[in-house]
PDB file of C-alpha atoms in Angstrom:
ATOM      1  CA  UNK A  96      12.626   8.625  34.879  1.00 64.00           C
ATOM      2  CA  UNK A  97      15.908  10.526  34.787  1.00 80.00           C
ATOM      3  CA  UNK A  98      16.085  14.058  33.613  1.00 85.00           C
ATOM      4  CA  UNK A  99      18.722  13.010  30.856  1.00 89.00           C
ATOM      5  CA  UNK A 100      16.282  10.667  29.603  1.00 90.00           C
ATOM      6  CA  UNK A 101      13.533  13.575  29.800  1.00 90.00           C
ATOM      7  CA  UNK A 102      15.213  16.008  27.566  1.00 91.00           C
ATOM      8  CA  UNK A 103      16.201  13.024  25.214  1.00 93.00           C
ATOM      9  CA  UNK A 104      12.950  12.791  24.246  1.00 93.00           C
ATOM     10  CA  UNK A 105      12.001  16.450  23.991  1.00 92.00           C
ATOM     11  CA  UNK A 106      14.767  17.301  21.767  1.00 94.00           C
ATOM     12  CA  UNK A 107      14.178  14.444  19.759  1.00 95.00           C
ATOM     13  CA  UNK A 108      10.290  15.591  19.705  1.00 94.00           C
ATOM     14  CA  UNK A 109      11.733  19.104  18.599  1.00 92.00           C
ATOM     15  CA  UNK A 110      13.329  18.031  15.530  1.00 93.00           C
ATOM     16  CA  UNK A 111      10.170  15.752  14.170  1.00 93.00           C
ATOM     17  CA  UNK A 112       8.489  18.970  14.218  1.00 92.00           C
ATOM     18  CA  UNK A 113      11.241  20.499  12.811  1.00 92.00           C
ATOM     19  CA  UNK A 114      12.086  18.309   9.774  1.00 92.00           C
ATOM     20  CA  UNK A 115       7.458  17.887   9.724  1.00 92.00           C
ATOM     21  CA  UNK A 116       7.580  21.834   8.674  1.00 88.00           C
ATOM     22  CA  UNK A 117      10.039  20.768   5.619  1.00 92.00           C
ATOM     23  CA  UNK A 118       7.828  17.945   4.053  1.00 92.00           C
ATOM     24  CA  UNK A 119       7.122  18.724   0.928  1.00 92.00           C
ATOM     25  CA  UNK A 120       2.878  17.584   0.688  1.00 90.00           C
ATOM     26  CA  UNK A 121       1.741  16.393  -2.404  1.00 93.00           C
ATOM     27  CA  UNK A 122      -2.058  18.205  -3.902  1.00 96.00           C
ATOM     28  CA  UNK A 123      -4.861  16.849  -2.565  1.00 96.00           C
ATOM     29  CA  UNK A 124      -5.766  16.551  -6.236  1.00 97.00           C
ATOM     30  CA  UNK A 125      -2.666  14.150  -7.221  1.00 97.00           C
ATOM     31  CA  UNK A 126      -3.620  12.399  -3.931  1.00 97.00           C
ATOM     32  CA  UNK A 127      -7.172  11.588  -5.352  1.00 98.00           C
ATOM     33  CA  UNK A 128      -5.957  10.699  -8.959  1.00 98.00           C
ATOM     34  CA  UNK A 129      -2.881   8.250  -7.380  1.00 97.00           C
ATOM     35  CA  UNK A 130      -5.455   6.851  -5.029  1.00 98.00           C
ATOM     36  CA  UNK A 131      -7.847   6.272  -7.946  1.00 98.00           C
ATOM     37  CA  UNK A 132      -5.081   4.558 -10.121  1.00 98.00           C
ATOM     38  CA  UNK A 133      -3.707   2.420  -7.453  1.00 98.00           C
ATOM     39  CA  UNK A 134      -7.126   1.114  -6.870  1.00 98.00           C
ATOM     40  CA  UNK A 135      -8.094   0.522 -10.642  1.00 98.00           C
ATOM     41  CA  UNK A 136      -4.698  -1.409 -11.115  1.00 98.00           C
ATOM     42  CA  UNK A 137      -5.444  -3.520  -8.131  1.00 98.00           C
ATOM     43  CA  UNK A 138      -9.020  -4.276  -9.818  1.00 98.00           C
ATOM     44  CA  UNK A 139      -7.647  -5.164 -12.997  1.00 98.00           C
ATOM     45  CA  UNK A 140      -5.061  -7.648 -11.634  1.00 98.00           C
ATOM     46  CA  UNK A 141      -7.595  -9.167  -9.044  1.00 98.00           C
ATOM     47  CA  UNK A 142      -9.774  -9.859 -12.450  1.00 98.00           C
ATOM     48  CA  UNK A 143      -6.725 -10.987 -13.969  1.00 98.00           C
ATOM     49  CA  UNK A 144      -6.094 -13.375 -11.410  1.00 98.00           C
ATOM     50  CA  UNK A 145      -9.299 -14.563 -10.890  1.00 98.00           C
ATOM     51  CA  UNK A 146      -9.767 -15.432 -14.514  1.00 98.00           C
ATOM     52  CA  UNK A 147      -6.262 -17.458 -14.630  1.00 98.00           C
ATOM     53  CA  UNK A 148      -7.361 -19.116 -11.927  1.00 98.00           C
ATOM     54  CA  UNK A 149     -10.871 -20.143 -13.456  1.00 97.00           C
ATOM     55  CA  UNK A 150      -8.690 -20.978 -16.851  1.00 97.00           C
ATOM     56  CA  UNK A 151      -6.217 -23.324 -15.167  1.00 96.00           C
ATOM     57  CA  UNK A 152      -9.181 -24.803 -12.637  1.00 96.00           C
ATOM     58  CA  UNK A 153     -10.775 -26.079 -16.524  1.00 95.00           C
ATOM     59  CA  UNK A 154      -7.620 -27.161 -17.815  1.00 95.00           C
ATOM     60  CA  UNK A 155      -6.501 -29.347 -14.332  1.00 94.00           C
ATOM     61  CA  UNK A 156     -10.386 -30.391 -14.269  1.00 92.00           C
ATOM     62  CA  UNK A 157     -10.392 -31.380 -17.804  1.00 90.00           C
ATOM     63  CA  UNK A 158      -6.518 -33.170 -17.452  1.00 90.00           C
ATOM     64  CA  UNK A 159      -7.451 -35.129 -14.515  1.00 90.00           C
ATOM     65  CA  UNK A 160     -10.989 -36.572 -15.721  1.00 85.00           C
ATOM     66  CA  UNK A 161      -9.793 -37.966 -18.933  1.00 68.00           C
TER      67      UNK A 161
END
């Protein structure tokens, strides 16, 4: 490896930590409640889908056996 390349890499290193000091982190308590949402809206639409796909599993079932 070439020096060039070398100090490429460090400065580039230097300004992640730079710009990682101006992040602006959320509370750990909005991390919880965003968490817990995201999760109960993912439950609900899994149920969701689940149930369409029971509904539409009786309607092809009872379509195709008449």
């Amino acid at each position: 490896m070439n020096n060039e390349f070398i100090n490429s890499i460090v400065t580039y290193l230097k300004g992640v930590r730079a710009e990682w000091g101006k992040i602006a982190w959320p509370e750990r308590q909005q991390v919880i409640a965003e968490t817990v949402f995201v999760v109960a809206i993912v439950a609900v639409f899994t149920i969701a889908v689940y149930f369409m796909d029971i509904f539409f599993k009786f309607v092809l079932d009872f379509v195709t056996k008449r």
